[in-house]
């Protein structure tokens, strides 16, 4: 059964239960209040009948006259005056034992059979005790209750039908965003993983669901790109050093009597072997970064402290580097610079960017600026290096791609793609601004709340 139908059915059932309880509440108190007045009129007649019939009083004639003149007779009204203690009590019907027990206890008793009402009370004159009972019909009150009963029954069914229709409209309205999500997800296939769901502003469940799908698509796209890049680049990048190694081995084998040529060949083989090892390490790192990082722990990390660790790490590799860290815009609340990250991966990503900045600026000063605002933390790495040609900027995150002005610098074009994959795993992004001959600024943006 579809969720919309389940919601509609549940809504209709709950509405029926609530309406039933409300109708029962109305019926119970209407039934109680409708007959209360009539019982009081009967009890007044019980007292008047006892006064007139059982007590000798000079005013009894006046009471009887006023009673006949001003007190209307109720439909089918009858009076019964019974001597107390008689085993056989005769009225127009057999009344329950509880009715007489209440009278004998000194209270006014009430009883109703359909539309016929009874009220009775015990009285004692100087000679004997008597039970006075007055009975009558109440056609008006009974008819009003019957009409109320019909109204409640009709209202119940109409309300249930209306609640079903409203529930159907309501469920369709509430599930419309979910249907849109399903419709959008069905359009996304392996060949268009770049598509994303439209995330509305807000923190409701639909927005969270869409954002969760987008995060999953980010990871899938990264994994697909990593796989494709690995396959397409591995064969090309690995073939070159292997070809060189193979050629140098053949050259060394031919130059049996020339030790200098053999030595040069072995040096070339050593260099290409190291290059091959570096490429393999980079490819494996690039491939592993395409997964979700569950093999490594995620933890809360203060990013200002991590930047000091990165500065020390880069200084060890590039002793001539000049790295300055700018904390002038840091907030007072340390929670705004503390992120839940995979520390090893995020450290690798930022280290790659900082190391590139130092290398491609001939070790001129590199500034790292940490800033936190609007639930985002940004790390800007600014150098005064060679910059990136405008035509190359769109390709620098492609594996093994190197800008056209980097020929004199050693590298393999794997660092930035690896950093991008890692930042994507953390639901972040990388922005770049560069001008050839002036310098480059790369800004890493990460969400503060995961």
mmCIF file of N, CA, C and O in Angstrom, residues 328-392:
data_model
loop_
_atom_site.group_PDB
_atom_site.id
_atom_site.type_symbol
_atom_site.label_atom_id
_atom_site.label_comp_id
_atom_site.label_asym_id
_atom_site.label_seq_id
_atom_site.Cartn_x
_atom_site.Cartn_y
_atom_site.Cartn_z
ATOM 1 N N UNK A 328 44.025 36.034 12.681
ATOM 2 C CA UNK A 328 43.453 37.313 13.129
ATOM 3 C C UNK A 328 41.932 37.334 13.077
ATOM 4 O O UNK A 328 41.290 38.120 13.773
ATOM 5 N N UNK A 329 41.336 36.483 12.256
ATOM 6 C CA UNK A 329 39.862 36.488 12.124
ATOM 7 C C UNK A 329 39.207 35.326 12.860
ATOM 8 O O UNK A 329 38.022 35.055 12.630
ATOM 9 N N UNK A 330 39.954 34.649 13.723
ATOM 10 C CA UNK A 330 39.379 33.502 14.430
ATOM 11 C C UNK A 330 38.316 33.951 15.431
ATOM 12 O O UNK A 330 38.480 34.974 16.105
ATOM 13 N N UNK A 331 37.222 33.180 15.578
ATOM 14 C CA UNK A 331 36.201 33.496 16.592
ATOM 15 C C UNK A 331 36.672 33.077 17.977
ATOM 16 O O UNK A 331 37.599 32.278 18.129
ATOM 17 N N UNK A 332 36.006 33.610 18.998
ATOM 18 C CA UNK A 332 36.345 33.248 20.380
ATOM 19 C C UNK A 332 35.888 31.836 20.723
ATOM 20 O O UNK A 332 36.502 31.163 21.561
ATOM 21 N N UNK A 333 34.787 31.397 20.086
ATOM 22 C CA UNK A 333 34.229 30.074 20.371
ATOM 23 C C UNK A 333 35.018 29.009 19.614
ATOM 24 O O UNK A 333 35.024 28.974 18.387
ATOM 25 N N UNK A 334 35.692 28.127 20.358
ATOM 26 C CA UNK A 334 36.521 27.110 19.710
ATOM 27 C C UNK A 334 35.689 26.075 18.959
ATOM 28 O O UNK A 334 36.197 25.373 18.078
ATOM 29 N N UNK A 335 34.382 25.966 19.278
ATOM 30 C CA UNK A 335 33.530 25.019 18.550
ATOM 31 C C UNK A 335 33.399 25.400 17.081
ATOM 32 O O UNK A 335 33.106 24.542 16.236
ATOM 33 N N UNK A 336 33.595 26.678 16.763
ATOM 34 C CA UNK A 336 33.463 27.140 15.382
ATOM 35 C C UNK A 336 34.688 26.816 14.545
ATOM 36 O O UNK A 336 34.670 27.029 13.323
ATOM 37 N N UNK A 337 35.754 26.328 15.156
ATOM 38 C CA UNK A 337 36.927 25.904 14.396
ATOM 39 C C UNK A 337 37.250 24.434 14.661
ATOM 40 O O UNK A 337 38.338 23.964 14.351
ATOM 41 N N UNK A 338 36.299 23.712 15.246
ATOM 42 C CA UNK A 338 36.468 22.285 15.523
ATOM 43 C C UNK A 338 35.546 21.499 14.609
ATOM 44 O O UNK A 338 34.330 21.692 14.629
ATOM 45 N N UNK A 339 36.124 20.610 13.816
ATOM 46 C CA UNK A 339 35.350 19.846 12.843
ATOM 47 C C UNK A 339 35.503 18.349 13.111
ATOM 48 O O UNK A 339 36.530 17.895 13.632
ATOM 49 N N UNK A 340 34.478 17.608 12.714
ATOM 50 C CA UNK A 340 34.565 16.146 12.754
ATOM 51 C C UNK A 340 35.099 15.690 11.396
ATOM 52 O O UNK A 340 34.389 15.761 10.390
ATOM 53 N N UNK A 341 36.341 15.250 11.371
ATOM 54 C CA UNK A 341 36.995 14.919 10.108
ATOM 55 C C UNK A 341 37.808 13.636 10.254
ATOM 56 O O UNK A 341 38.038 13.150 11.359
ATOM 57 N N UNK A 342 38.213 13.114 9.101
ATOM 58 C CA UNK A 342 39.225 12.073 9.077
ATOM 59 C C UNK A 342 40.566 12.798 9.092
ATOM 60 O O UNK A 342 40.997 13.355 8.087
ATOM 61 N N UNK A 343 41.211 12.818 10.237
ATOM 62 C CA UNK A 343 42.369 13.687 10.433
ATOM 63 C C UNK A 343 43.487 13.389 9.435
ATOM 64 O O UNK A 343 44.088 14.308 8.859
ATOM 65 N N UNK A 344 43.788 12.111 9.208
ATOM 66 C CA UNK A 344 44.879 11.765 8.296
ATOM 67 C C UNK A 344 44.610 12.251 6.878
ATOM 68 O O UNK A 344 45.490 12.794 6.210
ATOM 69 N N UNK A 345 43.377 12.057 6.425
ATOM 70 C CA UNK A 345 43.046 12.463 5.058
ATOM 71 C C UNK A 345 43.018 13.976 4.904
ATOM 72 O O UNK A 345 43.566 14.519 3.935
ATOM 73 N N UNK A 346 42.366 14.671 5.851
ATOM 74 C CA UNK A 346 42.257 16.124 5.718
ATOM 75 C C UNK A 346 43.633 16.772 5.846
ATOM 76 O O UNK A 346 43.930 17.784 5.183
ATOM 77 N N UNK A 347 44.487 16.188 6.671
ATOM 78 C CA UNK A 347 45.856 16.701 6.788
ATOM 79 C C UNK A 347 46.602 16.518 5.477
ATOM 80 O O UNK A 347 47.343 17.416 5.024
ATOM 81 N N UNK A 348 46.408 15.364 4.834
ATOM 82 C CA UNK A 348 47.046 15.106 3.538
ATOM 83 C C UNK A 348 46.570 16.099 2.484
ATOM 84 O O UNK A 348 47.377 16.628 1.711
ATOM 85 N N UNK A 349 45.259 16.367 2.468
ATOM 86 C CA UNK A 349 44.699 17.272 1.455
ATOM 87 C C UNK A 349 45.277 18.673 1.587
ATOM 88 O O UNK A 349 45.707 19.285 0.597
ATOM 89 N N UNK A 350 45.294 19.205 2.812
ATOM 90 C CA UNK A 350 45.791 20.580 3.019
ATOM 91 C C UNK A 350 47.297 20.630 2.813
ATOM 92 O O UNK A 350 47.837 21.599 2.250
ATOM 93 N N UNK A 351 47.994 19.581 3.238
ATOM 94 C CA UNK A 351 49.447 19.540 3.064
ATOM 95 C C UNK A 351 49.823 19.596 1.590
ATOM 96 O O UNK A 351 50.791 20.274 1.204
ATOM 97 N N UNK A 352 49.074 18.881 0.744
ATOM 98 C CA UNK A 352 49.349 18.907 -0.699
ATOM 99 C C UNK A 352 49.257 20.328 -1.247
ATOM 100 O O UNK A 352 50.098 20.767 -2.038
ATOM 101 N N UNK A 353 48.199 21.062 -0.832
ATOM 102 C CA UNK A 353 48.000 22.420 -1.335
ATOM 103 C C UNK A 353 49.114 23.343 -0.838
ATOM 104 O O UNK A 353 49.691 24.133 -1.606
ATOM 105 N N UNK A 354 49.451 23.259 0.461
ATOM 106 C CA UNK A 354 50.504 24.108 1.023
ATOM 107 C C UNK A 354 51.856 23.774 0.398
ATOM 108 O O UNK A 354 52.650 24.668 0.065
ATOM 109 N N UNK A 355 52.125 22.491 0.208
ATOM 110 C CA UNK A 355 53.399 22.079 -0.396
ATOM 111 C C UNK A 355 53.519 22.605 -1.819
ATOM 112 O O UNK A 355 54.593 23.078 -2.229
ATOM 113 N N UNK A 356 52.429 22.538 -2.589
ATOM 114 C CA UNK A 356 52.448 23.089 -3.946
ATOM 115 C C UNK A 356 52.705 24.589 -3.926
ATOM 116 O O UNK A 356 53.442 25.125 -4.769
ATOM 117 N N UNK A 357 52.062 25.288 -2.972
ATOM 118 C CA UNK A 357 52.235 26.743 -2.892
ATOM 119 C C UNK A 357 53.696 27.096 -2.631
ATOM 120 O O UNK A 357 54.239 28.038 -3.227
ATOM 121 N N UNK A 358 54.336 26.337 -1.751
ATOM 122 C CA UNK A 358 55.751 26.604 -1.463
ATOM 123 C C UNK A 358 56.630 26.280 -2.678
ATOM 124 O O UNK A 358 57.539 27.047 -3.028
ATOM 125 N N UNK A 359 56.340 25.144 -3.302
ATOM 126 C CA UNK A 359 57.190 24.697 -4.417
ATOM 127 C C UNK A 359 57.096 25.627 -5.618
ATOM 128 O O UNK A 359 58.119 26.014 -6.196
ATOM 129 N N UNK A 360 55.858 25.989 -5.989
ATOM 130 C CA UNK A 360 55.679 26.788 -7.210
ATOM 131 C C UNK A 360 55.873 28.285 -6.985
ATOM 132 O O UNK A 360 55.654 29.080 -7.896
ATOM 133 N N UNK A 361 56.262 28.691 -5.791
ATOM 134 C CA UNK A 361 56.573 30.102 -5.537
ATOM 135 C C UNK A 361 58.056 30.300 -5.250
ATOM 136 O O UNK A 361 58.459 31.368 -4.782
ATOM 137 N N UNK A 362 58.852 29.248 -5.545
ATOM 138 C CA UNK A 362 60.303 29.315 -5.268
ATOM 139 C C UNK A 362 60.562 29.713 -3.813
ATOM 140 O O UNK A 362 61.466 30.490 -3.505
ATOM 141 N N UNK A 363 59.713 29.197 -2.927
ATOM 142 C CA UNK A 363 59.858 29.362 -1.484
ATOM 143 C C UNK A 363 59.749 30.815 -1.017
ATOM 144 O O UNK A 363 60.375 31.206 -0.036
ATOM 145 N N UNK A 364 58.931 31.568 -1.751
ATOM 146 C CA UNK A 364 58.564 32.899 -1.253
ATOM 147 C C UNK A 364 57.516 32.712 -0.152
ATOM 148 O O UNK A 364 56.945 31.621 0.000
ATOM 149 N N UNK A 365 57.184 33.765 0.613
ATOM 150 C CA UNK A 365 56.228 33.600 1.723
ATOM 151 C C UNK A 365 54.859 33.070 1.262
ATOM 152 O O UNK A 365 54.325 33.505 0.247
ATOM 153 N N UNK A 366 54.344 32.111 2.002
ATOM 154 C CA UNK A 366 53.016 31.534 1.774
ATOM 155 C C UNK A 366 52.169 31.809 3.023
ATOM 156 O O UNK A 366 52.617 31.529 4.140
ATOM 157 N N UNK A 367 50.988 32.356 2.810
ATOM 158 C CA UNK A 367 50.115 32.714 3.935
ATOM 159 C C UNK A 367 48.922 31.759 4.011
ATOM 160 O O UNK A 367 48.253 31.506 2.999
ATOM 161 N N UNK A 368 48.671 31.248 5.214
ATOM 162 C CA UNK A 368 47.480 30.402 5.463
ATOM 163 C C UNK A 368 46.545 31.186 6.377
ATOM 164 O O UNK A 368 46.934 31.557 7.489
ATOM 165 N N UNK A 369 45.328 31.430 5.899
ATOM 166 C CA UNK A 369 44.348 32.201 6.673
ATOM 167 C C UNK A 369 43.174 31.298 7.048
ATOM 168 O O UNK A 369 42.573 30.665 6.181
ATOM 169 N N UNK A 370 42.891 31.263 8.337
ATOM 170 C CA UNK A 370 41.776 30.452 8.844
ATOM 171 C C UNK A 370 40.638 31.386 9.244
ATOM 172 O O UNK A 370 40.831 32.331 10.004
ATOM 173 N N UNK A 371 39.436 31.105 8.717
ATOM 174 C CA UNK A 371 38.286 31.974 8.989
ATOM 175 C C UNK A 371 37.044 31.114 9.181
ATOM 176 O O UNK A 371 36.875 30.090 8.509
ATOM 177 N N UNK A 372 36.168 31.540 10.099
ATOM 178 C CA UNK A 372 34.945 30.787 10.384
ATOM 179 C C UNK A 372 33.763 31.741 10.441
ATOM 180 O O UNK A 372 33.767 32.705 11.196
ATOM 181 N N UNK A 373 32.743 31.446 9.631
ATOM 182 C CA UNK A 373 31.514 32.251 9.656
ATOM 183 C C UNK A 373 30.403 31.500 8.948
ATOM 184 O O UNK A 373 30.636 30.695 8.050
ATOM 185 N N UNK A 374 29.163 31.790 9.382
ATOM 186 C CA UNK A 374 27.923 31.212 8.796
ATOM 187 C C UNK A 374 28.023 29.703 8.607
ATOM 188 O O UNK A 374 27.775 29.178 7.528
ATOM 189 N N UNK A 375 28.464 29.008 9.658
ATOM 190 C CA UNK A 375 28.523 27.547 9.665
ATOM 191 C C UNK A 375 29.500 26.969 8.650
ATOM 192 O O UNK A 375 29.407 25.783 8.298
ATOM 193 N N UNK A 376 30.422 27.799 8.146
ATOM 194 C CA UNK A 376 31.436 27.324 7.206
ATOM 195 C C UNK A 376 32.807 27.744 7.715
ATOM 196 O O UNK A 376 32.979 28.843 8.243
ATOM 197 N N UNK A 377 33.774 26.851 7.528
ATOM 198 C CA UNK A 377 35.145 27.171 7.887
ATOM 199 C C UNK A 377 35.971 27.167 6.604
ATOM 200 O O UNK A 377 35.903 26.222 5.807
ATOM 201 N N UNK A 378 36.739 28.233 6.398
ATOM 202 C CA UNK A 378 37.542 28.332 5.179
ATOM 203 C C UNK A 378 39.021 28.428 5.531
ATOM 204 O O UNK A 378 39.408 29.083 6.512
ATOM 205 N N UNK A 379 39.821 27.757 4.721
ATOM 206 C CA UNK A 379 41.277 27.794 4.853
ATOM 207 C C UNK A 379 41.824 28.295 3.520
ATOM 208 O O UNK A 379 41.726 27.598 2.502
ATOM 209 N N UNK A 380 42.369 29.506 3.529
ATOM 210 C CA UNK A 380 42.893 30.108 2.306
ATOM 211 C C UNK A 380 44.409 30.015 2.296
ATOM 212 O O UNK A 380 45.070 30.469 3.238
ATOM 213 N N UNK A 381 44.969 29.411 1.232
ATOM 214 C CA UNK A 381 46.419 29.298 1.061
ATOM 215 C C UNK A 381 46.818 30.227 -0.086
ATOM 216 O O UNK A 381 46.419 29.995 -1.243
ATOM 217 N N UNK A 382 47.576 31.264 0.219
ATOM 218 C CA UNK A 382 47.949 32.280 -0.772
ATOM 219 C C UNK A 382 49.460 32.283 -0.964
ATOM 220 O O UNK A 382 50.217 32.328 0.022
ATOM 221 N N UNK A 383 49.897 32.211 -2.244
ATOM 222 C CA UNK A 383 51.332 32.253 -2.534
ATOM 223 C C UNK A 383 51.643 33.404 -3.481
ATOM 224 O O UNK A 383 50.747 34.079 -3.992
ATOM 225 N N UNK A 384 52.940 33.638 -3.713
ATOM 226 C CA UNK A 384 53.420 34.673 -4.629
ATOM 227 C C UNK A 384 54.231 34.024 -5.744
ATOM 228 O O UNK A 384 55.304 34.499 -6.122
ATOM 229 N N UNK A 385 53.677 32.906 -6.259
ATOM 230 C CA UNK A 385 54.428 32.095 -7.198
ATOM 231 C C UNK A 385 54.141 32.399 -8.654
ATOM 232 O O UNK A 385 53.746 33.516 -9.023
ATOM 233 N N UNK A 386 54.305 31.373 -9.467
ATOM 234 C CA UNK A 386 54.217 31.539 -10.923
ATOM 235 C C UNK A 386 52.783 31.700 -11.400
ATOM 236 O O UNK A 386 52.551 32.117 -12.527
ATOM 237 N N UNK A 387 51.810 31.353 -10.563
ATOM 238 C CA UNK A 387 50.415 31.429 -10.971
ATOM 239 C C UNK A 387 50.053 30.338 -11.960
ATOM 240 O O UNK A 387 50.897 29.517 -12.368
ATOM 241 N N UNK A 388 48.793 30.320 -12.359
ATOM 242 C CA UNK A 388 48.293 29.299 -13.283
ATOM 243 C C UNK A 388 47.706 30.001 -14.496
ATOM 244 O O UNK A 388 46.872 30.913 -14.356
ATOM 245 N N UNK A 389 48.123 29.633 -15.698
ATOM 246 C CA UNK A 389 47.520 30.226 -16.893
ATOM 247 C C UNK A 389 46.007 30.029 -16.890
ATOM 248 O O UNK A 389 45.498 28.991 -16.462
ATOM 249 N N UNK A 390 45.302 31.028 -17.384
ATOM 250 C CA UNK A 390 43.833 30.980 -17.346
ATOM 251 C C UNK A 390 43.282 29.766 -18.070
ATOM 252 O O UNK A 390 42.287 29.173 -17.655
ATOM 253 N N UNK A 391 43.921 29.368 -19.151
ATOM 254 C CA UNK A 391 43.430 28.219 -19.930
ATOM 255 C C UNK A 391 43.639 26.894 -19.214
ATOM 256 O O UNK A 391 43.026 25.889 -19.573
ATOM 257 N N UNK A 392 44.522 26.888 -18.185
ATOM 258 C CA UNK A 392 44.817 25.634 -17.482
ATOM 259 C C UNK A 392 44.008 25.457 -16.204
ATOM 260 O O UNK A 392 43.955 24.346 -15.663
#
